[in-house]
Short mmCIF file of C-alpha atoms in Angstrom, two decimals:
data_model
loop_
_atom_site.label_atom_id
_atom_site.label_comp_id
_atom_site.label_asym_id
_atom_site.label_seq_id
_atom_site.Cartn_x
_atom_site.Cartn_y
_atom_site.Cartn_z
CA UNK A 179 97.91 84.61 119.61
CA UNK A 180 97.42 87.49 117.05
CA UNK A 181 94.14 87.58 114.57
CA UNK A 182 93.71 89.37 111.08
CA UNK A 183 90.79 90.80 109.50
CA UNK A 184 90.34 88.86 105.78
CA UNK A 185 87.82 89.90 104.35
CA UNK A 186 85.95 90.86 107.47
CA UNK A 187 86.71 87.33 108.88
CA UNK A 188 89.12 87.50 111.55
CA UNK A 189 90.87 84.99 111.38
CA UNK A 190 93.50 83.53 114.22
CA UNK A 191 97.51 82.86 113.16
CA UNK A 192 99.20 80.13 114.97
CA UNK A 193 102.06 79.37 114.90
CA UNK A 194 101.96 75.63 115.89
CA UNK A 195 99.28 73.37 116.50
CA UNK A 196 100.15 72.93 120.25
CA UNK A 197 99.37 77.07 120.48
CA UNK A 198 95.84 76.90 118.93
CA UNK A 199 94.96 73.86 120.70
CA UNK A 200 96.07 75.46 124.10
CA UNK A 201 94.53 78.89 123.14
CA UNK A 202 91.22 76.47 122.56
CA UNK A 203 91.21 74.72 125.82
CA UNK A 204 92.46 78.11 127.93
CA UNK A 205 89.47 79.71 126.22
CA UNK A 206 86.54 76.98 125.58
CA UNK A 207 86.17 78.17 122.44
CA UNK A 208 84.72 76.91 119.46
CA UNK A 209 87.36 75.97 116.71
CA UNK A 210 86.32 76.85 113.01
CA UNK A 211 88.14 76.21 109.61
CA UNK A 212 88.92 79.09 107.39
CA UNK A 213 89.89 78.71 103.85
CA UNK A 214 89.91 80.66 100.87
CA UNK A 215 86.03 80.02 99.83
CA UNK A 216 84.94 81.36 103.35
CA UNK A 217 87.23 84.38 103.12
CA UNK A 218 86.17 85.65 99.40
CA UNK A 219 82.09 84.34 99.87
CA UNK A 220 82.17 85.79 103.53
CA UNK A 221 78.31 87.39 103.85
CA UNK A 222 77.78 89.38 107.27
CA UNK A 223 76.22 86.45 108.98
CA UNK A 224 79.15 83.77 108.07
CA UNK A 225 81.82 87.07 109.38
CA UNK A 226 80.10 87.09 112.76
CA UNK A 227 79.31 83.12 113.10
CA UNK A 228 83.24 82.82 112.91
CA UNK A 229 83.93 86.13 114.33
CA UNK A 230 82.55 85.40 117.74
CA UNK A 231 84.71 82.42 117.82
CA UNK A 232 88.13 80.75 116.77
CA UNK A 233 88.64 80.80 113.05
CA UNK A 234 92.02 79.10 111.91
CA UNK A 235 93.83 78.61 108.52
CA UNK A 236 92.73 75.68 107.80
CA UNK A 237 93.71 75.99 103.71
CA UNK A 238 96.99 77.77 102.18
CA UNK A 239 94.53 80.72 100.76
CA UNK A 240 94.08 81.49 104.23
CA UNK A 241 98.13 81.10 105.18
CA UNK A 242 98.98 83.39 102.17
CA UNK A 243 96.36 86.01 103.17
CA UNK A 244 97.14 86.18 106.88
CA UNK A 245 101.40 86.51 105.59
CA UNK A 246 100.15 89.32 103.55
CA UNK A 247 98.77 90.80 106.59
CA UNK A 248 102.51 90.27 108.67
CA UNK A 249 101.62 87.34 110.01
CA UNK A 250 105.12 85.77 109.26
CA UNK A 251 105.01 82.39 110.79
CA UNK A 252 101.79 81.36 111.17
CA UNK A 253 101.07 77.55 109.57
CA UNK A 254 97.80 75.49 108.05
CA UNK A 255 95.98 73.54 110.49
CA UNK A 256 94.28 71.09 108.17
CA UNK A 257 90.95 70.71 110.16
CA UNK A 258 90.78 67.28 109.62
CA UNK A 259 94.18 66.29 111.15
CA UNK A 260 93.45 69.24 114.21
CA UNK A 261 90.71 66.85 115.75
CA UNK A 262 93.24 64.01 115.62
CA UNK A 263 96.04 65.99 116.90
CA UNK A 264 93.74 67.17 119.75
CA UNK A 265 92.89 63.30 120.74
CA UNK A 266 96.43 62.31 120.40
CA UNK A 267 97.58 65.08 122.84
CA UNK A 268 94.42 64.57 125.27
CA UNK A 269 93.13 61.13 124.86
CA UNK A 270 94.81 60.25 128.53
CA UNK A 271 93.46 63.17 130.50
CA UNK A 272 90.35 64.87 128.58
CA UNK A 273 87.01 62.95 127.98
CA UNK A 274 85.34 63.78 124.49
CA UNK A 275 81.67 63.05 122.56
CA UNK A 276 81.33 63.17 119.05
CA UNK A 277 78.27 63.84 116.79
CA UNK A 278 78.22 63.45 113.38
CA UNK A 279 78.13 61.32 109.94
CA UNK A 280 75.40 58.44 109.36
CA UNK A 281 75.33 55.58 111.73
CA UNK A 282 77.60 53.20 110.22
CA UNK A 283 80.45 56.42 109.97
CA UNK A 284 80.36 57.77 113.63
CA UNK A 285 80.51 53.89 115.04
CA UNK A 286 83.18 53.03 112.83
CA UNK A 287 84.49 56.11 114.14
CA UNK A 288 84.26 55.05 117.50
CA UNK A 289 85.76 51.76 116.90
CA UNK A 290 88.50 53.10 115.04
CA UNK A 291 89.33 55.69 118.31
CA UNK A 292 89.22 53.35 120.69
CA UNK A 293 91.78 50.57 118.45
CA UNK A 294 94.00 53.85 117.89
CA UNK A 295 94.43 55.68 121.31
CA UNK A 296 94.03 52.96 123.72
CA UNK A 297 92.09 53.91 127.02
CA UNK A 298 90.35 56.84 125.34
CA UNK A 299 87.18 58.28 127.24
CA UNK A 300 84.13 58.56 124.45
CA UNK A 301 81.54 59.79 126.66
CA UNK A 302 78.72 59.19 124.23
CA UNK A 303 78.17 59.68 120.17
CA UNK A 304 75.40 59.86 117.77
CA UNK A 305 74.62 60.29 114.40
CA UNK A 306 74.36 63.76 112.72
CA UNK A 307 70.98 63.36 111.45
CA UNK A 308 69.71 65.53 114.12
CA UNK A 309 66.58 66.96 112.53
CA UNK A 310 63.62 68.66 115.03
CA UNK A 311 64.47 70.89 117.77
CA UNK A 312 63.62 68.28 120.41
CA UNK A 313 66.22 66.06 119.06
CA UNK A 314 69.25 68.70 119.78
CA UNK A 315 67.30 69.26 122.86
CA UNK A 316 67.94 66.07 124.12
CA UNK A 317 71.24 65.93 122.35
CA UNK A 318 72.18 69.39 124.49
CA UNK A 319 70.78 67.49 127.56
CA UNK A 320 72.84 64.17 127.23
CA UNK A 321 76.16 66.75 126.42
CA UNK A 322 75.47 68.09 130.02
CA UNK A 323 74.99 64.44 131.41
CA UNK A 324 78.39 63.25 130.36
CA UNK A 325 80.31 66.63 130.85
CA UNK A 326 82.66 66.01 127.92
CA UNK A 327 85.69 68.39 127.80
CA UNK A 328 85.77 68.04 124.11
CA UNK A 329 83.19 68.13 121.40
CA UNK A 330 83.47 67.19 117.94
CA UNK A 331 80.60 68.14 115.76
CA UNK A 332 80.87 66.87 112.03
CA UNK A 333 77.76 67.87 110.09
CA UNK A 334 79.18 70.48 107.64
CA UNK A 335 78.80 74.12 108.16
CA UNK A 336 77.89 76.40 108.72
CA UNK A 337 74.97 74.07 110.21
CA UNK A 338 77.68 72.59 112.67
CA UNK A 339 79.09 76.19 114.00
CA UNK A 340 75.43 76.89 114.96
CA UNK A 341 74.51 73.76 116.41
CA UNK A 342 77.67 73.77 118.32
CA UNK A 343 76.95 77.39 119.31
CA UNK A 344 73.43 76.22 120.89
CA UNK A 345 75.04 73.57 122.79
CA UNK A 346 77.85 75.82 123.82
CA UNK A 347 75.67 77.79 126.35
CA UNK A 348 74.46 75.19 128.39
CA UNK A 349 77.78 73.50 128.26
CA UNK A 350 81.59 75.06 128.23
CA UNK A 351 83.47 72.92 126.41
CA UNK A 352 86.22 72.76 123.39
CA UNK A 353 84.40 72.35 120.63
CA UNK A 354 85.29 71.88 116.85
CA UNK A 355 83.03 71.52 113.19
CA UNK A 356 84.43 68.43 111.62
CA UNK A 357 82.58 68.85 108.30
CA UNK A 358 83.64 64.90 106.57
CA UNK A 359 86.43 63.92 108.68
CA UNK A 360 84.54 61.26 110.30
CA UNK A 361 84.46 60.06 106.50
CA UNK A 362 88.12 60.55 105.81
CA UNK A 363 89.40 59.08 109.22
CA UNK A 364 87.34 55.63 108.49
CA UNK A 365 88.33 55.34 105.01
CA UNK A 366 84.86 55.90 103.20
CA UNK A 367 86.39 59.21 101.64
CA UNK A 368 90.14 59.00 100.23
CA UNK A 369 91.98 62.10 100.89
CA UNK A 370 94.84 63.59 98.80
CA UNK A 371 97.75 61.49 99.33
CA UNK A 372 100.71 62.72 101.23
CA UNK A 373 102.65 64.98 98.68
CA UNK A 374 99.82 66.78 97.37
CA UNK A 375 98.94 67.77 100.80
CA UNK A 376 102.54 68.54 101.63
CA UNK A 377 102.93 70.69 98.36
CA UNK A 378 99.99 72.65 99.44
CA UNK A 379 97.98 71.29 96.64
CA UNK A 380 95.65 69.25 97.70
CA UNK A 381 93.08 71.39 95.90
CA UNK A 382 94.33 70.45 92.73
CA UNK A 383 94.11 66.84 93.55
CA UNK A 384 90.79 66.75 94.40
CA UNK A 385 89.80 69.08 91.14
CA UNK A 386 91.63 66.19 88.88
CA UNK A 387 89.89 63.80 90.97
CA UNK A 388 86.37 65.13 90.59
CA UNK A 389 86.65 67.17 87.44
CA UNK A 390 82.57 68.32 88.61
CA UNK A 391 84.80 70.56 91.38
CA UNK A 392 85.66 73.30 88.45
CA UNK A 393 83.13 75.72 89.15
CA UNK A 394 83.95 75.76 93.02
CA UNK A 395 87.69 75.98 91.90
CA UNK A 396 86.94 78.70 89.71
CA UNK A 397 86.47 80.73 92.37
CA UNK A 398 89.76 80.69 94.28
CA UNK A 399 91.27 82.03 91.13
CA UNK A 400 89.11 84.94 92.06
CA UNK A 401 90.58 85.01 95.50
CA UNK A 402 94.10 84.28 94.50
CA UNK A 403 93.42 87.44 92.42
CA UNK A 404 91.94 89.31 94.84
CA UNK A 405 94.73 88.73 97.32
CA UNK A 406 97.72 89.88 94.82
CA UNK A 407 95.86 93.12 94.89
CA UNK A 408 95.78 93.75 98.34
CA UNK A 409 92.12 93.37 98.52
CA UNK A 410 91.97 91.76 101.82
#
C-alpha cells in the first residue's frame, strides 16, 4: 500500500477498507485519521506523531490531495465507520478493549456491541478520563492482562495517538484514535445523515448545523486553495 507526503504528513492510500485493515493487523500499527485540518495545520510534532504510524484519508481534503499526488483509486475511510468495519470483519476471531468517552458513553457502548455482533470478545473497557500517570499505568497493565488484539482509544487527539503510542510498547496490538465515535455509535451525537456523507459533504452539514463551526471551516477554504496550487 503506497503513502504520499501532504504537507509533510505521509499519509497512506487505500484502496478498500479490507486493504488498510489487513495492512493494520499484518503490521500492528496504530491507525490515525487524516483530514484536511491536519494536513494544512500540520506542525513538526503532529508530522512525526502520524508519520511513525498509519495515517489514512479519513476526509475528502485528504482523497483530493493524495489524487493530486497519482494516487488514482484510493477512497475515504470515515474513521468512525473504520472501527465498526474492523468489529464487523473480526468480532468472531479477534478479542478487542476499548477506552474512551464518560462512563455512561463507553457502557452504552459496550451494550450496544455486544446487542450488535453477537458473541463479541470485549476484554475490558473504561472511561477516557484517564488523568495521572498511575492511572494509564494501570490502564497499560490491565491492556497486557487481557492481551486484546484490538484497541480502540477514543479521547480525541492528538492526546489519543500518544496515549495509544505509550501503551503500544508494552503491548503489540491494532490500535485506532476514535476521537467521538463512541458518541456517534450510541446516539448522543447525530451525524450527517446518509446523503451528505455520500456527497462528500458532510462538512457542510455540520457547518449549517452548528453555524459556531465557521471559523474552523474557514480554514479548509485555505486548504482547498492551497491544494489547486499544487502546494502540497
Amino acid at each position: 500500500m503506497e503513502a504520499k507526503s501532504l504537507n509533510g504528513v505521509m499519509t497512506f492510500a487505500p484502496t478498500s477498507r479490507q486493504e488498510l485493515m489487513k495492512y493494520a493487523f499484518d503490521h500492528h500499527k496504530i491507525m490515525v485519521a487524516v483530514n484536511a485540518e491536519k494536513i494544512l495545520h500540520a506542525t513538526d510534532d503532529s508530522r512525526a506523531l502520524i508519520n511513525r504510524n498509519l495515517g489514512y484519508p479519513d476526509g475528502i481534503g485528504a482523497v483530493w490531495a493524495l489524487q493530486k499526488k497519482g494516487a488514482k483509486n484510493v477512497v475515504k475511510i470515515p474513521g468512525c465507520e473504520l472501527w465498526l468495519d474492523m468489529v464487523s470483519h473480526y468480532y468472531k476471531t479477534k478479542s478487542f478493549y476499548l477506552v474512551g468517552g464518560k462512563q455512561e458513553i463507553i457502557e452504552d457502548t459496550v451494550a450496544k456491541l455486544n446487542a450488535d455482533f453477537k458473541g463479541i470478545t470485549i476484554c475490558n473497557y473504561r472511561n477516557g478520563y484517564v488523568k495521572t500517570e498511575a492511572e494509564e499505568l494501570a490502564l497499560i497493565e490491565d491492556i497486557k492482562k487481557h492481551n486484546p488484539d484490538v484497541v480502540f482509544v477514543a479521547m480525541g487527539s492528538p492526546k489519543q495517538e500518544n496515549v495509544m503510542e505509550r501503551i503500544q510498547k508494552s503491548h503489540q496490538a491494532v490500535y485506532q484514535g476514535l476521537g467521538g465515535s463512541f458518541d456517534v455509535y450510541t446516539g448522543h451525537v447525530k451525524r450527517a445523515p446518509e446523503w451528505w456523507v455520500k456527497n462528500n459533504m458532510e462538512w457542510t452539514y455540520r457547518l449549517l448545523s452548528q453555524p459556531s463551526r465557521i471559523k474552523r471551516q474557514i480554514h479548509l477554504v485555505r486548504f482547498f486553495v492551497n491544494l489547486h496550487l499544487n502546494r502540497y
